[in-house]
Amino acid sequence: MPNLHLLSYPLQLRAIANLHLVMAILLFHLLMVILLFHHLYLLLLHLLHLLLVVLIFHLPPSPPPPSTAGSTYIPPPPLSSPSPPPPSTDGSIYIPSLPPSPSRSPSPFPSPAVVVAPSPSSPADSPAVVVAPSPSSPADSSQRKPRQLIIIILGSSLGAFFVVFVVVAFCFYLFRNKGESKELDEFSVDQVPGIPIRFSYKDLRAMTCNFNDEIGKGGFGSVFQGKLSNGTKIAVKHLNGFDHVKKSFLAEVKTIGSIHHVNLVRLIGFCAEKSYRLLVYEYMSSGSLDTWIFHRHKDRTLGWQYRKKIIMDIAKGLTYLHEECRQKILHLDIKPQNILLDEHFNAKISDFGLSKLIDKDQSQVETKMKGTRGYMAPEWLKSIISEKVDVYSFGVVVLEMLCGCKNFDSSQPEDLLDLFKRKAEEEHLLDIVDKYNDDMQIHREEVVKMMRVAVWCLQIDFSRRPSMSVVVKVLEGSVEVENNLDYDFTTPVVRRAIRVAGNQEDATGAAASPSVLSGPR
């Protein structure tokens, strides 16, 4: 931008207009960046447009028009102490002229004195009035103009900036609210059949007695027990936060809201009102699987028949997700905390907050790493996954159920997979059968056979893992487990990388310990 003090007044006005236009274009492109941050190609076009505009307005200003031929500028005489009026020879009176008006440009030539002759009707001896020219003050004029120009620039610039800022903020607010309402309208009960009931926040508060009976708590919020008007018990998951909660909320309503299976937790309804996000599930009275297999409570333990049935239920639920839905559903977070049990210990898969839908003819999909450390397949490091990541997680859960301990446990000297590999090489797998349950010890031979199913699901090469429908057939006894299984489920490098990545996921909310996203309990 050229120095405004060196420009003529019309060019100064043009520079001010250019400045305002550039500011408006900058703010307009800022709005485009906000609205179109997902479309990089449009963003690139706007940046190129902005660059061209800036280059245009940085071109040197046009020169002032040439002066008229022969005209020269004669500066006004310098200021000096006023000289006494010349003596009057004809009886006229000398009056100094007033300073020139700011609206009139000063004449380049000194103005002569104006002699006002006496009126004809006046007496003859009436003196004439002589108006003498007043010297202009270039110093005062030059000081006044830049000051006025600065005030004009600052005032109009701040005003224009404020107006455009308000417009940008208002447009962003409308865009954001429109996006949220559009997403929520997709779940309107009146428009899409099969979508669960939409509750109001006031109704859910009444059903849960003002959220008084808390039955679970985690990183994303709490779970409360309640009752519908017909007396049916429900579990209400009250989600806290924003980004993670919003994504998991939408994923869960879209996924489990439109599917039904005996081994999937039924989503009865939801609430999306202002900033509130709540999910309403069927109540599972026996809680989550982890409270029954890790011996936190001495009075909570499961015999072999119950564990075998739960393994079958999980396998059938995953088979439905992978092979029997219109789209293939990858759960991506299979773990004991997400397996819920009813009063008869029927197992149901819950928490579809991290799930992903892909086409049935799509064998793999690229996505960022998510899940829970200890249950993540090695191929997560490449971010190219398939339904076989759920098969791997299922294998870890089965092994934990058979051994009665976690895969990753800081209180133990080695991880469960390392211990299992070592005992398999020593041919002492009976040593790691759950020793805190007598019924498991009685059926140790059957338990070791079930361990082969887990090993098949834990193959480091995902192409060697069975599909979940094949696992169901193995459990039913119609198919045999593959021979020549690899007991080296993962390498130390991969294991360390997944552990580090899992810790990073835990820091953002996907905790390994029971969380509110693990479903109601």
XYZ file of C-alpha atoms in Angstrom:
521
model
C 0.000 0.000 0.000
C 1.581 3.319 -0.997
C 2.125 6.064 1.551
C -1.138 7.993 1.755
C 0.621 11.256 2.663
C 2.314 11.345 -0.732
C -0.904 10.933 -2.716
C -3.339 13.537 -3.880
C -6.720 13.653 -2.193
C -8.612 11.615 -4.895
C -5.902 8.970 -4.814
C -6.113 8.880 -1.031
C -9.833 8.156 -1.272
C -9.116 5.434 -3.809
C -6.527 3.888 -1.479
C -9.061 3.905 1.370
C -11.636 2.186 -0.833
C -9.060 -0.401 -1.900
C -8.162 -1.026 1.737
C -11.809 -1.606 2.662
C -12.316 -3.915 -0.290
C -9.252 -5.981 0.576
C -10.436 -6.279 4.193
C -13.886 -7.392 3.054
C -12.377 -9.972 0.702
C -10.089 -11.264 3.465
C -13.021 -11.738 5.825
C -15.086 -13.302 3.062
C -12.369 -15.855 2.426
C -12.128 -16.496 6.154
C -15.805 -17.404 6.051
C -15.155 -19.688 3.096
C -12.388 -21.434 5.030
C -14.770 -22.014 7.934
C -17.602 -23.300 5.772
C -15.549 -25.315 3.315
C -12.770 -26.745 5.477
C -13.733 -30.267 4.352
C -13.401 -29.391 0.634
C -9.720 -28.737 0.033
C -10.064 -28.082 -3.669
C -12.532 -25.241 -3.094
C -10.270 -23.867 -0.388
C -7.358 -23.866 -2.842
C -9.393 -21.947 -5.418
C -10.318 -19.319 -2.853
C -6.702 -18.919 -1.781
C -5.618 -18.421 -5.400
C -8.385 -15.870 -5.885
C -7.252 -14.057 -2.759
C -3.660 -13.975 -4.002
C -4.729 -12.406 -7.302
C -6.777 -9.759 -5.510
C -3.874 -8.838 -3.246
C -1.520 -8.568 -6.227
C -3.977 -6.331 -8.082
C -4.383 -3.940 -5.170
C -0.637 -3.759 -4.629
C -0.013 -2.369 -8.111
C 1.439 1.180 -8.084
C -1.230 3.900 -8.207
C -1.890 5.755 -11.415
C 0.076 9.044 -11.755
C -1.749 12.353 -11.247
C -3.112 14.062 -14.389
C -0.643 16.324 -16.207
C -0.827 20.024 -15.442
C -2.122 22.582 -17.941
C 0.520 23.844 -20.330
C 2.267 26.926 -19.178
C 0.827 26.905 -15.678
C 3.197 27.040 -12.775
C 2.694 26.891 -9.090
C 3.631 30.012 -7.180
C 3.735 29.386 -3.455
C 1.942 31.881 -1.269
C 4.034 34.494 0.473
C 5.418 33.460 3.827
C 3.672 34.432 6.978
C 4.957 37.620 8.536
C 3.827 40.181 10.961
C 1.041 42.235 9.443
C 2.247 45.435 7.825
C 0.421 48.617 8.606
C -2.270 49.558 6.151
C -1.155 51.815 3.331
C -2.122 55.403 3.692
C -5.339 56.249 2.037
C -5.153 59.058 -0.496
C -8.770 59.002 -1.528
C -10.469 58.503 1.780
C -11.049 54.706 1.341
C -10.854 52.266 4.307
C -8.525 49.241 4.168
C -9.995 45.913 5.484
C -7.899 42.701 5.464
C -9.586 39.771 3.702
C -10.671 36.639 5.612
C -8.737 33.355 5.175
C -9.873 31.217 2.255
C -12.592 28.596 2.811
C -11.332 25.004 3.150
C -13.731 23.967 0.417
C -12.039 26.218 -2.080
C -8.658 25.345 -3.392
C -6.183 28.160 -2.923
C -5.322 30.105 -6.003
C -1.766 29.660 -7.177
C -1.462 33.450 -7.540
C -1.674 36.038 -4.791
C -5.001 37.790 -4.773
C -4.928 41.565 -5.224
C -6.733 43.911 -2.930
C -10.371 44.439 -3.736
C -11.509 47.997 -3.743
C -15.173 48.501 -3.058
C -16.222 51.795 -4.565
C -18.753 53.989 -2.845
C -22.346 53.442 -3.843
C -23.672 56.046 -6.255
C -26.431 56.797 -3.821
C -24.013 57.389 -1.052
C -22.626 60.760 -0.333
C -19.681 61.788 -2.382
C -17.452 61.999 0.580
C -18.201 58.401 1.577
C -14.925 56.487 1.510
C -14.390 53.362 -0.598
C -13.674 50.056 1.139
C -10.506 48.259 0.138
C -10.348 44.458 0.981
C -6.757 43.292 1.073
C -5.817 39.627 0.372
C -4.919 37.408 3.327
C -1.946 35.113 2.954
C -2.914 31.377 3.056
C -1.549 29.090 5.773
C -0.063 25.949 4.114
C 1.326 24.641 7.431
C -2.103 24.544 9.081
C -3.707 22.954 6.028
C -1.013 20.280 5.691
C -1.345 19.328 9.376
C -5.137 19.243 9.284
C -5.486 16.979 6.219
C -3.422 13.950 7.416
C -5.156 14.065 10.808
C -8.582 14.034 9.178
C -7.468 11.309 6.805
C -6.260 9.075 9.653
C -9.543 9.548 11.523
C -11.505 8.655 8.382
C -9.378 5.567 7.707
C -9.509 4.242 11.286
C -13.194 4.939 11.791
C -14.389 3.504 8.506
C -12.001 0.529 8.696
C -13.108 -0.422 12.208
C -16.734 0.014 11.238
C -16.364 -2.114 8.116
C -14.434 -4.767 10.042
C -17.100 -4.912 12.757
C -19.953 -5.223 10.262
C -18.254 -7.955 8.240
C -17.236 -9.787 11.431
C -20.836 -9.805 12.650
C -22.018 -11.102 9.276
C -19.376 -13.857 9.263
C -20.194 -14.912 12.829
C -23.916 -14.963 12.081
C -23.415 -17.043 8.923
C -21.199 -19.494 10.796
C -23.801 -19.802 13.553
C -26.565 -20.498 11.039
C -24.405 -23.020 9.165
C -23.503 -24.887 12.331
C -27.056 -25.038 13.671
C -28.376 -26.040 10.276
C -25.838 -28.881 10.111
C -26.769 -30.162 13.555
C -30.490 -29.939 12.891
C -30.003 -31.682 9.559
C -28.124 -34.533 11.225
C -30.759 -34.890 13.909
C -33.591 -34.706 11.388
C -32.176 -37.852 9.827
C -33.323 -39.670 12.964
C -36.861 -38.307 12.947
C -39.270 -41.050 13.953
C -41.910 -39.732 11.565
C -39.658 -39.967 8.507
C -37.660 -43.188 8.947
C -39.376 -46.408 10.049
C -37.521 -48.619 12.504
C -35.654 -45.732 14.146
C -35.991 -45.754 17.947
C -38.218 -43.396 19.905
C -37.115 -39.813 20.389
C -37.593 -38.766 24.020
C -37.577 -35.279 25.456
C -35.071 -34.432 28.151
C -37.926 -33.647 30.532
C -39.426 -37.122 30.049
C -36.108 -38.890 30.657
C -35.504 -36.850 33.766
C -38.891 -37.977 35.088
C -38.274 -41.633 34.124
C -34.960 -41.690 36.027
C -36.253 -39.752 39.082
C -34.097 -36.762 38.182
C -31.136 -39.051 37.318
C -30.946 -40.307 40.874
C -30.131 -44.038 40.458
C -26.646 -44.182 38.916
C -25.603 -47.697 37.887
C -22.444 -46.894 35.929
C -19.947 -44.142 35.284
C -17.113 -43.514 32.845
C -15.120 -40.988 30.890
C -18.039 -39.806 28.740
C -20.718 -39.594 31.400
C -22.959 -41.794 33.510
C -25.628 -44.485 33.172
C -28.864 -44.295 35.156
C -31.620 -46.802 35.770
C -35.178 -45.787 34.976
C -38.642 -47.023 34.055
C -40.953 -46.460 31.131
C -44.614 -45.658 31.713
C -45.482 -49.354 31.282
C -43.023 -50.372 34.023
C -40.258 -51.646 31.709
C -36.810 -51.044 33.163
C -34.409 -49.003 31.070
C -30.798 -47.861 31.238
C -30.205 -44.233 30.231
C -26.709 -43.303 29.095
C -26.113 -39.573 29.666
C -23.222 -38.463 27.444
C -20.975 -35.545 28.341
C -18.514 -33.649 26.138
C -18.814 -32.516 22.532
C -16.765 -33.869 19.619
C -16.269 -37.483 20.718
C -19.741 -37.666 22.208
C -21.393 -36.268 19.101
C -19.615 -38.740 16.817
C -20.335 -41.750 19.028
C -23.936 -40.644 19.547
C -24.637 -40.349 15.821
C -22.794 -43.587 15.032
C -24.725 -45.515 17.667
C -28.164 -44.207 16.689
C -27.496 -44.808 12.993
C -26.090 -48.305 13.534
C -27.959 -50.100 16.278
C -31.124 -48.036 15.950
C -32.116 -49.765 12.710
C -31.000 -53.369 13.420
C -32.394 -56.004 15.749
C -30.845 -59.258 16.951
C -31.186 -61.335 20.072
C -27.461 -60.930 20.798
C -27.345 -57.144 20.362
C -28.431 -54.711 23.075
C -31.658 -53.061 21.951
C -31.644 -49.287 21.656
C -35.118 -48.185 22.750
C -34.706 -44.483 22.096
C -32.588 -41.368 22.308
C -32.674 -37.699 23.234
C -31.029 -34.905 21.242
C -32.193 -31.660 22.790
C -29.978 -28.565 22.880
C -26.625 -29.821 24.184
C -28.087 -32.976 25.772
C -27.257 -36.352 24.234
C -28.812 -39.422 25.852
C -29.311 -43.025 24.748
C -32.012 -45.309 26.160
C -31.301 -49.062 26.224
C -33.027 -52.144 27.458
C -31.938 -52.827 31.016
C -29.398 -55.663 31.429
C -29.701 -56.749 35.043
C -26.503 -58.821 35.299
C -24.204 -56.048 34.122
C -21.125 -56.410 31.938
C -19.015 -59.510 31.390
C -15.848 -58.055 32.935
C -17.474 -58.006 36.392
C -17.919 -61.807 36.195
C -14.604 -63.084 34.798
C -11.895 -60.919 36.386
C -12.771 -61.835 39.989
C -13.193 -58.334 41.343
C -16.016 -59.715 43.497
C -15.699 -63.140 45.114
C -19.419 -63.782 44.818
C -19.373 -63.081 41.063
C -17.983 -65.951 39.029
C -19.180 -68.023 36.100
C -18.990 -71.773 35.562
C -17.872 -73.424 32.348
C -21.348 -73.901 30.838
C -22.190 -70.223 31.275
C -18.895 -69.132 29.737
C -19.320 -71.485 26.797
C -22.831 -70.120 26.136
C -21.611 -66.514 26.353
C -18.854 -67.242 23.814
C -21.480 -68.617 21.424
C -23.740 -65.584 21.935
C -20.906 -63.166 21.127
C -19.994 -65.156 18.007
C -23.609 -65.098 16.760
C -23.916 -61.376 17.392
C -20.749 -60.634 15.404
C -21.877 -62.968 12.609
C -25.061 -60.928 12.282
C -23.105 -57.650 12.129
C -20.571 -58.900 9.587
C -22.718 -61.034 7.280
C -26.466 -60.643 7.805
C -27.060 -56.872 7.701
C -27.608 -54.840 4.534
C -24.212 -53.261 5.132
C -21.257 -54.839 6.846
C -20.939 -53.388 10.356
C -17.513 -53.350 12.006
C -17.883 -52.950 15.764
C -14.201 -52.025 16.336
C -14.360 -52.180 20.145
C -15.158 -55.740 21.227
C -14.120 -56.215 24.874
C -15.686 -57.677 28.060
C -16.945 -54.243 29.144
C -19.081 -54.112 25.981
C -20.660 -57.539 26.509
C -23.786 -57.195 28.667
C -25.678 -59.987 30.432
C -29.375 -60.256 31.250
C -30.896 -62.077 34.221
C -30.459 -65.438 32.411
C -26.860 -64.632 31.404
C -27.695 -64.255 27.747
C -24.904 -62.154 26.263
C -25.529 -59.107 24.088
C -23.042 -56.840 22.320
C -23.319 -53.146 23.186
C -21.654 -49.788 22.460
C -21.566 -49.033 18.749
C -20.014 -45.617 19.278
C -16.878 -46.553 17.305
C -18.591 -48.773 14.730
C -18.136 -48.349 10.989
C -20.440 -49.322 8.132
C -18.955 -50.564 4.855
C -20.385 -52.150 1.726
C -20.622 -55.917 1.655
C -18.386 -56.157 -1.403
C -15.735 -54.028 0.323
C -13.059 -56.250 1.822
C -11.008 -53.546 3.554
C -11.397 -49.947 4.627
C -8.935 -47.246 5.645
C -9.632 -45.505 8.934
C -7.753 -43.965 11.824
C -6.798 -46.133 14.776
C -9.458 -46.498 17.441
C -10.451 -49.042 20.017
C -9.033 -50.215 23.331
C -5.462 -51.312 23.967
C -5.153 -55.022 24.551
C -7.899 -55.818 22.034
C -6.555 -54.131 18.889
C -5.378 -56.243 15.953
C -1.860 -55.711 14.526
C -3.191 -54.384 11.196
C -4.453 -51.271 12.992
C -0.913 -49.908 12.613
C -1.477 -49.670 8.850
C -4.958 -48.154 9.341
C -6.342 -50.565 6.715
C -8.781 -52.900 8.397
C -11.594 -55.371 7.771
C -14.076 -57.317 9.889
C -11.123 -59.491 10.916
C -10.174 -56.879 13.549
C -13.377 -57.866 15.378
C -12.374 -61.518 15.027
C -9.023 -60.731 16.667
C -10.723 -58.862 19.527
C -13.113 -61.799 19.951
C -10.109 -64.123 20.306
C -8.653 -61.932 23.073
C -12.007 -61.886 24.925
C -12.320 -65.689 24.688
C -8.796 -66.141 26.046
C -9.537 -63.773 28.940
C -12.720 -65.706 29.757
C -10.849 -69.016 29.813
C -7.930 -67.753 31.905
C -9.801 -65.350 34.195
C -7.351 -62.460 33.704
C -6.839 -59.432 31.472
C -4.540 -59.322 28.479
C -2.924 -56.088 29.696
C -2.600 -56.059 33.478
C 0.019 -53.825 35.093
C -0.041 -55.971 38.252
C 1.193 -59.045 36.317
C 4.804 -59.599 35.184
C 3.801 -60.389 31.571
C 0.858 -59.916 29.254
C -1.637 -62.731 28.797
C -0.712 -63.350 25.141
C 2.978 -63.683 26.049
C 2.112 -66.027 28.921
C -0.138 -68.096 26.670
C 2.569 -68.423 24.019
C 5.131 -69.538 26.593
C 2.788 -72.109 28.159
C 1.871 -73.446 24.711
C 5.551 -73.960 23.866
C 5.982 -75.722 27.222
C 2.761 -77.731 26.600
C 1.397 -76.551 29.941
C -1.786 -74.798 28.831
C -3.701 -76.421 31.697
C -1.712 -74.189 34.045
C -3.402 -71.021 32.828
C -7.024 -72.201 33.044
C -8.958 -69.982 35.482
C -7.737 -71.279 38.836
C -10.258 -69.277 40.872
C -13.218 -71.307 39.609
C -13.572 -74.966 40.519
C -15.941 -75.736 37.653
C -13.381 -74.451 35.156
C -10.760 -76.732 36.660
C -13.108 -79.686 36.385
C -13.586 -79.043 32.639
C -9.957 -78.161 31.918
C -9.746 -80.464 28.887
C -12.714 -78.783 27.204
C -11.310 -75.387 28.126
C -8.000 -76.163 26.390
C -9.901 -77.187 23.224
C -11.697 -73.859 23.309
C -8.285 -72.179 23.540
C -7.559 -73.445 20.018
C -10.556 -71.465 18.762
C -9.089 -68.346 20.373
C -5.666 -69.051 18.837
C -7.216 -69.367 15.375
C -8.849 -65.957 15.796
C -5.550 -64.437 16.985
C -3.445 -65.232 13.906
C -1.179 -62.279 13.129
C -1.973 -62.713 9.404
C -5.599 -61.585 9.257
C -6.238 -63.664 6.114
C -5.696 -66.819 8.199
C -8.345 -65.882 10.755
C -11.767 -67.500 10.339
C -14.953 -65.583 9.687
C -17.368 -65.371 12.602
C -19.834 -67.667 10.834
C -17.101 -70.320 10.683
C -16.417 -69.775 14.393
C -20.109 -70.454 15.112
C -19.874 -73.714 13.156
C -16.755 -74.701 15.111
C -18.563 -74.053 18.387
C -21.526 -76.093 17.151
C -19.153 -78.944 16.307
C -19.697 -79.053 12.532
C -16.267 -77.656 11.585
C -12.806 -78.422 12.956
C -10.189 -75.856 13.941
C -7.440 -75.387 11.360
C -4.144 -77.156 11.995
C -0.653 -75.613 12.005
C -1.679 -72.556 13.963
C 0.857 -69.844 14.705
C 1.135 -69.096 18.433
C 3.233 -65.995 17.833
C 0.200 -63.707 17.785
C 2.172 -60.504 17.499
C 5.746 -59.231 17.450
C 7.260 -57.172 20.301
C 7.534 -54.148 17.991
C 3.868 -54.333 17.007
C 2.807 -54.959 20.594
C 4.696 -51.916 21.864
C 3.318 -49.735 19.065
C -0.267 -50.816 19.781
C 0.253 -50.271 23.490
C 1.515 -46.719 22.857
C -1.324 -46.023 20.412
C -3.796 -47.447 22.894
C -2.486 -45.153 25.605
C -2.980 -42.197 23.261
C -6.540 -43.326 22.592
C -7.116 -43.639 26.335
C -6.010 -40.033 26.744
C -8.713 -38.945 24.303
C -11.443 -40.969 25.884
C -11.340 -44.575 24.678
C -10.406 -45.947 28.039
C -9.412 -49.554 28.608
C -11.259 -49.583 31.893
C -15.065 -49.683 31.885
C -16.422 -46.468 30.464
C -19.832 -45.071 29.831
C -19.407 -45.980 26.167
C -19.135 -49.594 27.237
C -22.894 -49.606 27.552
C -25.255 -49.617 30.511
C -24.619 -51.993 33.382
